Amino acid sequence: MSFFGYLKSKDGKRSLLRLLGVYAIVTILVMIFLWWYTDHGQQVSVPNLSGMTVEEATAALDDLSLEVLVIDSIYDKKAKPGTVLEQSPAPEQKVKEGRAVFLTIYRILPPQETINIKEGDFAQVAIIKLKNKGIEFDVKYVPNNSLVGAVISVTYKGKRLKPGDQIARGNKVV
């Protein structure tokens, strides 16, 4: 008797029904186990942390049994340093307890920028470099014949800067 002939017989149909029944029972048991094991239904709502300090955000998330991970920081001189800019998952999303909430915060200290401007560089190029680095500046014109339209020096708080020197973004040079 062939395989398909057996499946068409009375014994073959009973065996196939038993196999499908066992498969259905095992599937249901696995689904129940996974539902229990993964704690579906045990979720908390993520609060809006925007504008909070990292300490305040940590305290708020600790109360909900959520973890805090600061993954990035951005400098903005207009923002309050050390406060939350963005979060993931977003506010009001439902997550399981123990989940990490990823934060991007405003930097506490501004980044250090290297001054790569030396005597003789074109003044307009030096201005573009300073703007791109977020360094404020005042231009002081000094009459001279040899360096017309060029940088004579760069100073910060009265101290002359060399091309490799660094200052914090947002400071002002002359």
PDB file of C-alpha atoms in Angstrom:
ATOM      1  CA  MET A   1       0.000   0.000   0.000  1.00  0.00           C
ATOM      2  CA  SER A   2       1.310   3.447  -0.897  1.00  0.00           C
ATOM      3  CA  PHE A   3       1.633   6.330   1.524  1.00  0.00           C
ATOM      4  CA  PHE A   4      -1.277   8.240   0.005  1.00  0.00           C
ATOM      5  CA  GLY A   5      -3.325   5.067  -0.037  1.00  0.00           C
ATOM      6  CA  TYR A   6      -2.651   4.665   3.702  1.00  0.00           C
ATOM      7  CA  LEU A   7      -3.747   8.265   4.391  1.00  0.00           C
ATOM      8  CA  LYS A   8      -7.036   7.558   2.581  1.00  0.00           C
ATOM      9  CA  SER A   9      -7.701   4.484   4.736  1.00  0.00           C
ATOM     10  CA  LYS A  10      -9.625   4.543   8.034  1.00  0.00           C
ATOM     11  CA  ASP A  11      -6.423   3.943  10.108  1.00  0.00           C
ATOM     12  CA  GLY A  12      -4.523   6.604   8.185  1.00  0.00           C
ATOM     13  CA  LYS A  13      -7.228   9.215   8.796  1.00  0.00           C
ATOM     14  CA  ARG A  14      -7.278   8.393  12.551  1.00  0.00           C
ATOM     15  CA  SER A  15      -3.475   8.634  12.750  1.00  0.00           C
ATOM     16  CA  LEU A  16      -3.521  11.954  10.943  1.00  0.00           C
ATOM     17  CA  LEU A  17      -6.231  13.311  13.287  1.00  0.00           C
ATOM     18  CA  ARG A  18      -4.232  12.156  16.353  1.00  0.00           C
ATOM     19  CA  LEU A  19      -1.118  13.857  14.982  1.00  0.00           C
ATOM     20  CA  LEU A  20      -3.011  17.101  14.363  1.00  0.00           C
ATOM     21  CA  GLY A  21      -4.542  16.898  17.857  1.00  0.00           C
ATOM     22  CA  VAL A  22      -1.125  16.453  19.510  1.00  0.00           C
ATOM     23  CA  TYR A  23       0.232  19.328  17.398  1.00  0.00           C
ATOM     24  CA  ALA A  24      -2.658  21.589  18.482  1.00  0.00           C
ATOM     25  CA  ILE A  25      -2.196  20.706  22.184  1.00  0.00           C
ATOM     26  CA  VAL A  26       1.583  21.302  22.046  1.00  0.00           C
ATOM     27  CA  THR A  27       1.046  24.629  20.229  1.00  0.00           C
ATOM     28  CA  ILE A  28      -1.465  25.783  22.845  1.00  0.00           C
ATOM     29  CA  LEU A  29       0.847  24.751  25.707  1.00  0.00           C
ATOM     30  CA  VAL A  30       3.794  26.588  24.130  1.00  0.00           C
ATOM     31  CA  MET A  31       1.691  29.736  23.633  1.00  0.00           C
ATOM     32  CA  ILE A  32       0.520  29.635  27.286  1.00  0.00           C
ATOM     33  CA  PHE A  33       4.098  29.136  28.487  1.00  0.00           C
ATOM     34  CA  LEU A  34       5.417  32.035  26.361  1.00  0.00           C
ATOM     35  CA  TRP A  35       2.601  34.325  27.517  1.00  0.00           C
ATOM     36  CA  TRP A  36       3.438  33.501  31.150  1.00  0.00           C
ATOM     37  CA  TYR A  37       7.228  33.644  30.691  1.00  0.00           C
ATOM     38  CA  THR A  38       7.328  36.977  28.838  1.00  0.00           C
ATOM     39  CA  ASP A  39       4.967  38.746  31.280  1.00  0.00           C
ATOM     40  CA  HIS A  40       2.595  40.093  28.658  1.00  0.00           C
ATOM     41  CA  GLY A  41       0.268  42.564  30.285  1.00  0.00           C
ATOM     42  CA  GLN A  42       2.937  43.654  32.795  1.00  0.00           C
ATOM     43  CA  GLN A  43       3.710  46.987  31.167  1.00  0.00           C
ATOM     44  CA  VAL A  44       4.357  50.496  32.376  1.00  0.00           C
ATOM     45  CA  SER A  45       3.926  53.809  30.574  1.00  0.00           C
ATOM     46  CA  VAL A  46       7.166  55.723  29.892  1.00  0.00           C
ATOM     47  CA  PRO A  47       6.953  59.258  31.332  1.00  0.00           C
ATOM     48  CA  ASN A  48       7.918  62.396  29.419  1.00  0.00           C
ATOM     49  CA  LEU A  49      11.475  63.136  30.558  1.00  0.00           C
ATOM     50  CA  SER A  50      12.098  66.150  28.312  1.00  0.00           C
ATOM     51  CA  GLY A  51      13.696  69.029  30.220  1.00  0.00           C
ATOM     52  CA  MET A  52      14.483  66.935  33.326  1.00  0.00           C
ATOM     53  CA  THR A  53      18.025  66.583  34.611  1.00  0.00           C
ATOM     54  CA  VAL A  54      19.574  63.127  34.347  1.00  0.00           C
ATOM     55  CA  GLU A  55      19.141  62.715  38.125  1.00  0.00           C
ATOM     56  CA  GLU A  56      15.428  63.601  37.943  1.00  0.00           C
ATOM     57  CA  ALA A  57      14.909  61.282  34.967  1.00  0.00           C
ATOM     58  CA  THR A  58      16.730  58.453  36.764  1.00  0.00           C
ATOM     59  CA  ALA A  59      14.554  58.892  39.858  1.00  0.00           C
ATOM     60  CA  ALA A  60      11.357  58.925  37.764  1.00  0.00           C
ATOM     61  CA  LEU A  61      12.384  55.776  35.895  1.00  0.00           C
ATOM     62  CA  ASP A  62      13.585  53.979  39.042  1.00  0.00           C
ATOM     63  CA  ASP A  63      10.066  54.346  40.461  1.00  0.00           C
ATOM     64  CA  LEU A  64       8.794  52.454  37.386  1.00  0.00           C
ATOM     65  CA  SER A  65      11.600  49.830  37.481  1.00  0.00           C
ATOM     66  CA  LEU A  66      13.091  51.109  34.228  1.00  0.00           C
ATOM     67  CA  GLU A  67      16.787  51.625  33.502  1.00  0.00           C
ATOM     68  CA  VAL A  68      18.469  54.787  32.184  1.00  0.00           C
ATOM     69  CA  LEU A  69      21.140  54.824  29.484  1.00  0.00           C
ATOM     70  CA  VAL A  70      22.583  58.134  28.268  1.00  0.00           C
ATOM     71  CA  ILE A  71      23.612  57.379  24.688  1.00  0.00           C
ATOM     72  CA  ASP A  72      24.467  60.806  23.337  1.00  0.00           C
ATOM     73  CA  SER A  73      24.978  64.432  24.258  1.00  0.00           C
ATOM     74  CA  ILE A  74      24.604  67.572  22.194  1.00  0.00           C
ATOM     75  CA  TYR A  75      25.919  71.042  22.898  1.00  0.00           C
ATOM     76  CA  ASP A  76      23.557  73.995  22.609  1.00  0.00           C
ATOM     77  CA  LYS A  77      24.557  77.163  24.427  1.00  0.00           C
ATOM     78  CA  LYS A  78      20.880  78.196  24.710  1.00  0.00           C
ATOM     79  CA  ALA A  79      19.832  74.962  26.447  1.00  0.00           C
ATOM     80  CA  LYS A  80      20.059  74.117  30.138  1.00  0.00           C
ATOM     81  CA  PRO A  81      23.117  71.829  30.487  1.00  0.00           C
ATOM     82  CA  GLY A  82      22.524  68.275  31.696  1.00  0.00           C
ATOM     83  CA  THR A  83      18.834  68.139  30.749  1.00  0.00           C
ATOM     84  CA  VAL A  84      17.085  65.574  28.571  1.00  0.00           C
ATOM     85  CA  LEU A  85      16.670  66.493  24.903  1.00  0.00           C
ATOM     86  CA  GLU A  86      15.256  63.232  23.477  1.00  0.00           C
ATOM     87  CA  GLN A  87      14.257  59.806  24.722  1.00  0.00           C
ATOM     88  CA  SER A  88      13.520  56.388  23.289  1.00  0.00           C
ATOM     89  CA  PRO A  89      10.975  54.872  23.767  1.00  0.00           C
ATOM     90  CA  ALA A  90       8.862  57.979  23.340  1.00  0.00           C
ATOM     91  CA  PRO A  91       6.671  59.338  26.164  1.00  0.00           C
ATOM     92  CA  GLU A  92       3.496  57.364  26.932  1.00  0.00           C
ATOM     93  CA  GLN A  93       4.712  54.218  25.142  1.00  0.00           C
ATOM     94  CA  LYS A  94       4.088  50.973  27.016  1.00  0.00           C
ATOM     95  CA  VAL A  95       7.152  48.884  27.906  1.00  0.00           C
ATOM     96  CA  LYS A  96       7.984  46.033  30.251  1.00  0.00           C
ATOM     97  CA  GLU A  97       9.614  46.653  33.609  1.00  0.00           C
ATOM     98  CA  GLY A  98      13.404  46.436  33.477  1.00  0.00           C
ATOM     99  CA  ARG A  99      13.569  47.939  29.976  1.00  0.00           C
ATOM    100  CA  ALA A 100      16.221  50.566  29.250  1.00  0.00           C
ATOM    101  CA  VAL A 101      15.170  54.084  28.281  1.00  0.00           C
ATOM    102  CA  PHE A 102      17.785  55.737  26.057  1.00  0.00           C
ATOM    103  CA  LEU A 103      18.431  59.446  26.591  1.00  0.00           C
ATOM    104  CA  THR A 104      20.112  62.169  24.582  1.00  0.00           C
ATOM    105  CA  ILE A 105      21.048  65.065  26.836  1.00  0.00           C
ATOM    106  CA  TYR A 106      22.422  68.566  26.470  1.00  0.00           C
ATOM    107  CA  ARG A 107      26.134  68.568  27.264  1.00  0.00           C
ATOM    108  CA  ILE A 108      27.187  69.921  30.628  1.00  0.00           C
ATOM    109  CA  LEU A 109      30.523  71.195  29.325  1.00  0.00           C
ATOM    110  CA  PRO A 110      30.952  72.598  25.825  1.00  0.00           C
ATOM    111  CA  PRO A 111      33.244  70.616  23.523  1.00  0.00           C
ATOM    112  CA  GLN A 112      36.785  71.798  23.025  1.00  0.00           C
ATOM    113  CA  GLU A 113      37.546  73.069  19.532  1.00  0.00           C
ATOM    114  CA  THR A 114      41.018  73.239  18.000  1.00  0.00           C
ATOM    115  CA  ILE A 115      41.972  76.636  16.598  1.00  0.00           C
ATOM    116  CA  ASN A 116      43.593  75.960  13.248  1.00  0.00           C
ATOM    117  CA  ILE A 117      44.170  79.560  12.266  1.00  0.00           C
ATOM    118  CA  LYS A 118      47.658  80.925  11.857  1.00  0.00           C
ATOM    119  CA  GLU A 119      49.254  84.206  10.943  1.00  0.00           C
ATOM    120  CA  GLY A 120      48.864  84.899   7.249  1.00  0.00           C
ATOM    121  CA  ASP A 121      45.610  82.922   6.721  1.00  0.00           C
ATOM    122  CA  PHE A 122      42.948  84.794   4.793  1.00  0.00           C
ATOM    123  CA  ALA A 123      40.672  86.607   7.238  1.00  0.00           C
ATOM    124  CA  GLN A 124      37.475  85.493   5.457  1.00  0.00           C
ATOM    125  CA  VAL A 125      38.557  81.828   5.616  1.00  0.00           C
ATOM    126  CA  ALA A 126      39.396  82.233   9.328  1.00  0.00           C
ATOM    127  CA  ILE A 127      35.920  83.732   9.954  1.00  0.00           C
ATOM    128  CA  ILE A 128      34.246  80.764   8.222  1.00  0.00           C
ATOM    129  CA  LYS A 129      36.321  78.286  10.270  1.00  0.00           C
ATOM    130  CA  LEU A 130      35.363  79.999  13.531  1.00  0.00           C
ATOM    131  CA  LYS A 131      31.655  80.108  12.607  1.00  0.00           C
ATOM    132  CA  ASN A 132      31.686  76.408  11.683  1.00  0.00           C
ATOM    133  CA  LYS A 133      33.252  75.512  15.038  1.00  0.00           C
ATOM    134  CA  GLY A 134      30.746  77.597  17.011  1.00  0.00           C
ATOM    135  CA  ILE A 135      33.390  79.989  18.306  1.00  0.00           C
ATOM    136  CA  GLU A 136      32.337  83.607  18.621  1.00  0.00           C
ATOM    137  CA  PHE A 137      34.743  86.298  17.522  1.00  0.00           C
ATOM    138  CA  ASP A 138      35.397  89.989  17.238  1.00  0.00           C
ATOM    139  CA  VAL A 139      37.431  91.307  14.344  1.00  0.00           C
ATOM    140  CA  LYS A 140      40.005  93.913  15.257  1.00  0.00           C
ATOM    141  CA  TYR A 141      41.536  95.717  12.305  1.00  0.00           C
ATOM    142  CA  VAL A 142      45.179  96.690  12.579  1.00  0.00           C
ATOM    143  CA  PRO A 143      46.752  98.843   9.906  1.00  0.00           C
ATOM    144  CA  ASN A 144      49.635  97.064   8.177  1.00  0.00           C
ATOM    145  CA  ASN A 145      51.134  96.756   4.715  1.00  0.00           C
ATOM    146  CA  SER A 146      52.410  93.189   4.676  1.00  0.00           C
ATOM    147  CA  LEU A 147      49.307  91.188   5.759  1.00  0.00           C
ATOM    148  CA  VAL A 148      46.433  93.028   4.073  1.00  0.00           C
ATOM    149  CA  GLY A 149      43.214  90.984   4.417  1.00  0.00           C
ATOM    150  CA  ALA A 150      45.021  88.317   6.435  1.00  0.00           C
ATOM    151  CA  VAL A 151      45.078  87.198  10.052  1.00  0.00           C
ATOM    152  CA  ILE A 152      47.751  88.828  12.162  1.00  0.00           C
ATOM    153  CA  SER A 153      46.953  86.945  15.374  1.00  0.00           C
ATOM    154  CA  VAL A 154      44.164  85.187  17.278  1.00  0.00           C
ATOM    155  CA  THR A 155      43.825  85.956  20.988  1.00  0.00           C
ATOM    156  CA  TYR A 156      41.649  84.559  23.766  1.00  0.00           C
ATOM    157  CA  LYS A 157      41.407  86.548  27.025  1.00  0.00           C
ATOM    158  CA  GLY A 158      44.509  88.486  25.989  1.00  0.00           C
ATOM    159  CA  LYS A 159      46.587  85.355  25.336  1.00  0.00           C
ATOM    160  CA  ARG A 160      47.824  84.685  21.820  1.00  0.00           C
ATOM    161  CA  LEU A 161      46.629  81.331  20.449  1.00  0.00           C
ATOM    162  CA  LYS A 162      48.699  78.979  18.298  1.00  0.00           C
ATOM    163  CA  PRO A 163      47.069  76.864  15.527  1.00  0.00           C
ATOM    164  CA  GLY A 164      46.823  73.688  17.687  1.00  0.00           C
ATOM    165  CA  ASP A 165      45.401  75.366  20.820  1.00  0.00           C
ATOM    166  CA  GLN A 166      41.886  74.485  21.963  1.00  0.00           C
ATOM    167  CA  ILE A 167      39.096  76.529  23.524  1.00  0.00           C
ATOM    168  CA  ALA A 168      35.552  75.648  24.514  1.00  0.00           C
ATOM    169  CA  ARG A 169      32.842  76.152  21.890  1.00  0.00           C
ATOM    170  CA  GLY A 170      30.857  79.330  22.545  1.00  0.00           C
ATOM    171  CA  ASN A 171      33.819  81.350  23.811  1.00  0.00           C
ATOM    172  CA  LYS A 172      34.945  84.509  22.051  1.00  0.00           C
ATOM    173  CA  VAL A 173      38.291  85.180  20.387  1.00  0.00           C
ATOM    174  CA  VAL A 174      39.677  88.325  18.807  1.00  0.00           C
TER     175      VAL A 174
END
